[in-house]
XYZ file of C-alpha atoms in Angstrom:
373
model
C 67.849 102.182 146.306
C 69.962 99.798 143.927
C 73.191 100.269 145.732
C 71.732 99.765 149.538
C 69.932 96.342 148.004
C 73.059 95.241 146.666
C 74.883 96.590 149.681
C 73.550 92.920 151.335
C 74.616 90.952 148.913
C 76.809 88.060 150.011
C 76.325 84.922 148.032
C 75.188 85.956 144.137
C 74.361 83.127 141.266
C 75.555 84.151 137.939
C 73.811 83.155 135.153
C 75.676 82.732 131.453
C 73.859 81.997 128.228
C 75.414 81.106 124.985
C 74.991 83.978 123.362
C 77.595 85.462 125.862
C 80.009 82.608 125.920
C 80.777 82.338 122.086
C 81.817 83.714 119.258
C 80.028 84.168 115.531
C 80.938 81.453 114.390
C 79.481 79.188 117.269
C 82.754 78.542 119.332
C 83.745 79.519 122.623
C 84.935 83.339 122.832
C 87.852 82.604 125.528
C 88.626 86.694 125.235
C 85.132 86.927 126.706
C 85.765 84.012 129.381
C 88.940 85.545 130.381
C 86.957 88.862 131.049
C 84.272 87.266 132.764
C 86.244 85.344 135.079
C 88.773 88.299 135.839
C 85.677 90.398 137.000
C 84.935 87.030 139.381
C 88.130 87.691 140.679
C 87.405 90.968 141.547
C 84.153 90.055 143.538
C 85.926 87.556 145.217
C 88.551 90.029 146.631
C 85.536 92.127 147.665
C 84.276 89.351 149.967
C 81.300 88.306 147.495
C 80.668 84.446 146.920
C 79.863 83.505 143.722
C 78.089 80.435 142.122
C 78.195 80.579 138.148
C 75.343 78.771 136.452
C 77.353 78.465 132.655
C 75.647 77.366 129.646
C 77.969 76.974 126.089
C 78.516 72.575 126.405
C 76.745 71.750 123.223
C 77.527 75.099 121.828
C 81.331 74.323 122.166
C 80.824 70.281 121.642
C 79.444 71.311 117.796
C 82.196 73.917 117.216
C 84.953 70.827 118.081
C 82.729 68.032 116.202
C 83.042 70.540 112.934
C 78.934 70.828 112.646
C 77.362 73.831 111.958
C 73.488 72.976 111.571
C 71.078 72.909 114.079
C 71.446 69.737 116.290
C 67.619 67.633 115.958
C 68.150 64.377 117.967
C 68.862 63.965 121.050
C 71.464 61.522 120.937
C 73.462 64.357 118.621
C 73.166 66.853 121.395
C 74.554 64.626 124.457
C 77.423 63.525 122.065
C 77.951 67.717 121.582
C 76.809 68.060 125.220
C 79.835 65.126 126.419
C 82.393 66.353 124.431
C 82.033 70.359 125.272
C 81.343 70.287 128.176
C 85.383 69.351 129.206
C 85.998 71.896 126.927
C 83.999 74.425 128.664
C 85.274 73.487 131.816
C 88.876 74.180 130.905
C 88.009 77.391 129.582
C 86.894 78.468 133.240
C 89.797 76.661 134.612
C 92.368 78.061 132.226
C 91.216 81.473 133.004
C 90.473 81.811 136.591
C 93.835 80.506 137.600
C 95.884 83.922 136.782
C 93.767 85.069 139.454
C 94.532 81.922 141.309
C 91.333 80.527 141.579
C 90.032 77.183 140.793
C 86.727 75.974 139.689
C 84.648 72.806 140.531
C 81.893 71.612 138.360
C 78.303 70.355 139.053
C 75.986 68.655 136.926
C 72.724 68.484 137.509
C 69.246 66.949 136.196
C 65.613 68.394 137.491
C 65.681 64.377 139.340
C 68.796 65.273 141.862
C 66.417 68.697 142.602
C 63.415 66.924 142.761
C 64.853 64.620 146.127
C 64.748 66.611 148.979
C 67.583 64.251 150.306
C 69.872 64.793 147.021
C 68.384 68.781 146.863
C 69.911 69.150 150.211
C 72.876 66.980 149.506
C 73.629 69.498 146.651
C 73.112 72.336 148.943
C 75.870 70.812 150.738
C 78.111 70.843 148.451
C 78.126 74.024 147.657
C 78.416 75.842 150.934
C 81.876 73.111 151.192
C 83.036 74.588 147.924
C 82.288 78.087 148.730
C 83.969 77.743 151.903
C 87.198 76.678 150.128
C 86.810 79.712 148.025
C 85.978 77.273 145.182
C 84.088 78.694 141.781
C 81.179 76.045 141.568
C 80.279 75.907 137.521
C 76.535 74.494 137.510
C 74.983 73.450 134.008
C 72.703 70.608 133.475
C 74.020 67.230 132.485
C 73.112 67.416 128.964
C 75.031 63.817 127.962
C 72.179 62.009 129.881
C 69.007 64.064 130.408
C 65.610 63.495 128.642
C 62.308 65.927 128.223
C 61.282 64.147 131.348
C 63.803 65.224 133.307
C 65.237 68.412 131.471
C 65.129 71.916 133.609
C 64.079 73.414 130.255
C 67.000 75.839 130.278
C 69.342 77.094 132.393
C 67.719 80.687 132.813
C 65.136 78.104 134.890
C 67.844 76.265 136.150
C 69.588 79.291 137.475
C 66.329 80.615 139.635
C 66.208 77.288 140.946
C 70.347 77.503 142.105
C 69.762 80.791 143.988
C 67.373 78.546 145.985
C 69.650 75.679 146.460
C 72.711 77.620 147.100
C 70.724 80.249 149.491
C 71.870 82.830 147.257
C 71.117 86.653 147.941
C 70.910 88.101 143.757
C 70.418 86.354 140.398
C 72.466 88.106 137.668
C 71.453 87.094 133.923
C 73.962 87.680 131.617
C 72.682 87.863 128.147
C 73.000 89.732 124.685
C 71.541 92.619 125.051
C 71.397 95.578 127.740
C 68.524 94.812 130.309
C 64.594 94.024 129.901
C 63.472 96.717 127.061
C 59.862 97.949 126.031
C 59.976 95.400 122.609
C 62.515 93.310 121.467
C 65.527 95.726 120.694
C 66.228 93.491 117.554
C 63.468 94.273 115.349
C 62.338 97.833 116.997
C 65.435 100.118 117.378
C 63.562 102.575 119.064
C 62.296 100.365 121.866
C 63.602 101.656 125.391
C 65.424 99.975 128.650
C 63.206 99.620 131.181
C 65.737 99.722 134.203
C 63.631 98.907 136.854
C 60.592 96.506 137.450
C 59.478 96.501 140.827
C 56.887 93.535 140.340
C 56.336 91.309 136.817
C 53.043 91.929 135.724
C 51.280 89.999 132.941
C 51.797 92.793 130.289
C 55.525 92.379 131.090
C 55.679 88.353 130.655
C 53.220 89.082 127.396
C 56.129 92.094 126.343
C 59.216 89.615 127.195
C 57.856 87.202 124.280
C 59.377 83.972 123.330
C 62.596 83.904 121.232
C 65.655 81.557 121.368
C 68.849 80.923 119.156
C 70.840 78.374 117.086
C 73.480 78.381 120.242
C 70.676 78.034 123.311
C 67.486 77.520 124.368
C 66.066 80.344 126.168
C 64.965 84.179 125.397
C 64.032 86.736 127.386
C 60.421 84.740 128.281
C 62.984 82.550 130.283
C 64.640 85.114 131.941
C 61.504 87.018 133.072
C 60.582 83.688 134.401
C 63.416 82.701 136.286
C 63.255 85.843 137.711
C 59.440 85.747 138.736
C 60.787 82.527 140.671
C 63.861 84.045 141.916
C 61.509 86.550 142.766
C 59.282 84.563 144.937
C 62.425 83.224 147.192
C 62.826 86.842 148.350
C 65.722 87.145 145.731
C 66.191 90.261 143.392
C 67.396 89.498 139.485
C 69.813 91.956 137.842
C 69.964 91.093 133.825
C 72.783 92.633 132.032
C 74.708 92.711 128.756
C 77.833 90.556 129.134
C 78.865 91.402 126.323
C 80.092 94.490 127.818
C 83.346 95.075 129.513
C 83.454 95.692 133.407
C 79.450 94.951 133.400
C 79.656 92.312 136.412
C 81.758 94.259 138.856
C 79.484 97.318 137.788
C 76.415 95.713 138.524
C 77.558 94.966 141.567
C 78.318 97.874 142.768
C 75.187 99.140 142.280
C 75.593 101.459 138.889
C 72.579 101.932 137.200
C 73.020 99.373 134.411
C 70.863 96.384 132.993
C 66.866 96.197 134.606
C 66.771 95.226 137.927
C 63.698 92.773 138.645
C 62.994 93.220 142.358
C 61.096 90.384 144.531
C 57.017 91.352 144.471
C 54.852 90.409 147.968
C 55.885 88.062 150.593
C 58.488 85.595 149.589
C 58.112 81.863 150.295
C 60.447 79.906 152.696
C 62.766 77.544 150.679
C 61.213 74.503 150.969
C 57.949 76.132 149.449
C 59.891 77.366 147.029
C 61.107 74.017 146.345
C 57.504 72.107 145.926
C 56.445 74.804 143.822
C 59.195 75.381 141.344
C 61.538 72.639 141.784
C 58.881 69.490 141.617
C 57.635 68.340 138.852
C 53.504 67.745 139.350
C 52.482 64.066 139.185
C 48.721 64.735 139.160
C 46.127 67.047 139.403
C 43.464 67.363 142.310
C 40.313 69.535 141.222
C 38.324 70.925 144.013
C 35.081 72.944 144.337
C 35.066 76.412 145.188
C 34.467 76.207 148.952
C 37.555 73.969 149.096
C 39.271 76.740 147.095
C 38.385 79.653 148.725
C 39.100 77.645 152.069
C 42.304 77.147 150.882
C 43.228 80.517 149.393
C 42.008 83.217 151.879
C 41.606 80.640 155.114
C 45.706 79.361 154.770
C 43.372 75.532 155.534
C 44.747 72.001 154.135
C 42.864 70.197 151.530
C 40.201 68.059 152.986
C 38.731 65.349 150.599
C 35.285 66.519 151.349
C 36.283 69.248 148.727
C 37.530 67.120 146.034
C 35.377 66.448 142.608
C 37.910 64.904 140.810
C 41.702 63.088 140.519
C 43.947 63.014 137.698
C 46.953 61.275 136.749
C 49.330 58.453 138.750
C 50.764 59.333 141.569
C 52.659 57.886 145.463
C 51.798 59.606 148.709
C 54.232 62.640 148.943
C 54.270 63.035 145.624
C 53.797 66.944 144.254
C 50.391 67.546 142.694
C 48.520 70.185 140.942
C 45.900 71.845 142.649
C 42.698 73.454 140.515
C 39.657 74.980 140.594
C 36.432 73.863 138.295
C 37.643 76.063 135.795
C 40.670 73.918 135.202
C 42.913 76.948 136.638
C 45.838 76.143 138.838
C 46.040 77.930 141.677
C 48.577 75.714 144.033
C 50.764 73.000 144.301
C 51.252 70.201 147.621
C 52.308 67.355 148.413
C 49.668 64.708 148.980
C 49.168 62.557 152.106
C 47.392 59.732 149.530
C 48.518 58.335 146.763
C 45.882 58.898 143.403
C 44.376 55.022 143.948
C 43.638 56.246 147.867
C 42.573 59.863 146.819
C 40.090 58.538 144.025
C 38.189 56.711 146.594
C 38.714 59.520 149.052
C 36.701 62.019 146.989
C 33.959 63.988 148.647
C 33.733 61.644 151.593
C 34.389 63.074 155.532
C 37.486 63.052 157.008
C 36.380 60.917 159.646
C 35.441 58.320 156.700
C 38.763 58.090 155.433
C 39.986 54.674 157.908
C 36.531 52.926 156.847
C 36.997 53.136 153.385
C 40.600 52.618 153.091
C 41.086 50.331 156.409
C 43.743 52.555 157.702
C 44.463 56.515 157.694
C 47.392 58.283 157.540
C 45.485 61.584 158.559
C 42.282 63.801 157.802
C 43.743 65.979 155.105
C 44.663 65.312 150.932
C 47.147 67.894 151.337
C 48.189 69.820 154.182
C 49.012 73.503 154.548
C 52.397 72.807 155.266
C 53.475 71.625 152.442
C 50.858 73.940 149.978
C 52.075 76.588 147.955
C 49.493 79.138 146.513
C 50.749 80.307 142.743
């Protein structure tokens, strides 16, 4: 079954933490660079496009500023963040041109994601590159990004590329071996787990929450990214890469790593855009007609069903959807902004152009642009 679904792929995003990318002492491992982009090479002469999402900036930023503690302010990591990144970037560069191939690089914040202009723009982009047989190298712009903006880390960031570059398979690249029954770390006789045909709650409870001195994500972040991959109809391979001839093997469809594949129907891209690339603005609570209306009847939100709006938000802006027990259970856009939808709630639809003096239409939210979680 692996090989046939990776007989498809076309277009794959590979994903690179830290841990991968340097060496013990915190600096960038350009034996394991030179590796990594020779197996590129070799998926490139097999027809496969690839898109590398690359963490190791601030990793290689602290290794050439001489600091070996854990960076705390912010300012301190964008100075890490501005100065390795060019380093990182001429480690790709240096060692994809013996196979004569050049790279391009892309930074992005969750703001150029969160436009649907600058998403598409990006999208864009990348099919140009591709189509000069460019290597894009994605990572996000760490020299200027803020909590309010910040992806969270680029396991997220890389579920989110396989949607903007219409990608086929997410591979993770990470320290260890695949997904395993408990962390492999502390319990030596916990098992690989090679496939996972849907991710449960007992496996996002298993994955835990651990990161390192050199990044910001553990394997919660990877099961995550690929629960979102996931819903775009896209399968996630994770792998060691610390292993030799892992990428090209994985490719090929040997039975390495845990493959995570896509569970239920997948959701068209722009979907998959309000709910994982938007950040929510507010929070619309509605009584349980309007959510059972909403979940088993595919309607739109009318504000006949709404007891209560949270937050600031414009009209169009992405908004959390819940039930009266506080649970979410979708995200829209909303026709009103919150001043409009806080004197909207309960009334008709056909009320909505007396209260307001004008009406843009009879729904908070419509279907087409509601995503059920």
């Amino acid at each position: 079954m692996r090989k046939e679904l990776l007989k498809s792929v076309k277009r794959v995003v590979i994903k690179i933490g830290s841990r991968v990318l340097t060496n013990s002492a915190g600096a960038l491992d350009m034996a394991v660079i030179g590796r990594i982009c020779n197996e590129i090479a070799v998926l490139r002469r097999q027809g496969l496009e690839v898109v590398v999402v690359s963490s190791g900036a601030i990793a290689a930023g602290k290794s050439e500023l001489g600091l070996t503690d854990k960076l705390r302010t912010i300012p301190h990591k964008q100075a890490a963040a501005a100065v390795g990144q060019t380093r990182l970037m001429q480690a790709y560069e240096r060692s994809l041109a013996p196979n004569n191939l050049k790279a391009a690089q892309l930074l992005l914040t969750s703001e150029d994601l969160g436009s649907r202009q600058r998403f598409l723009n990006a999208r864009a982009t990348l099919d140009a590159l591709l189509g000069f047989g460019i290597i894009p190298i994605i990572n996000e712009n760490d020299t200027v990004v803020v909590d309010e903006i910040k992806f969270g880390d680029n396991d997220n960031l890389s579920a989110l590329v396989t949607n903007v570059a219409e990608a086929h398979l997410l591979l993770i690249l990470t320290d260890i071996e695949g997904f395993y029954s408990a962390d492999p770390h502390i319990h030596p006789d916990a098992t690989l787990i090679p496939l996972i045909k849907g991710i449960t709650r007992e496996i996002e409870r298993a994955a835990g929450g651990s990161g390192s001195t050199v990044g910001t994500g553990g394997m919660a972040t990877k099961v995550a990214a690929a629960k979102k991959a996931g819903k775009n109809g896209v399968a996630t391979l994770m792998v060691s890469g610390k292993l030799s001839g892992i990428i090209v093997a994985a490719l090929n469809g040997e039975e390495v790593g845990t493959l995570f594949l896509p569970s239920g129907i997948g959701i068209n891209r722009r979907k998959h855009w309000i709910a994982y690339t938007l950040k929510p603005s507010g929070r619309i609570t509605v009584d349980e007609g309007a959510r059972n209306a909403l979940m088993k009847k595919g309607k739109s939100l009318l504000p006949s069903g709404v007891v209560q709006v949270e937050g600031r938000f414009e009209r169009g802006a992405c908004v959390r959807l819940s039930g009266l027990d506080g649970v979410e259970f979708a995200r829209g856009l909303s026709d009103y902004s919150s001043a409009e939808s806080v004197r909207l709630v309960g009334c008709k639809s056909s009320e909505i152009e007396g209260i307001l003096g004008y009406h843009y239409g009879d729904v908070l939210v419509h279907r087409d642009n509601l995503v059920l979680l």
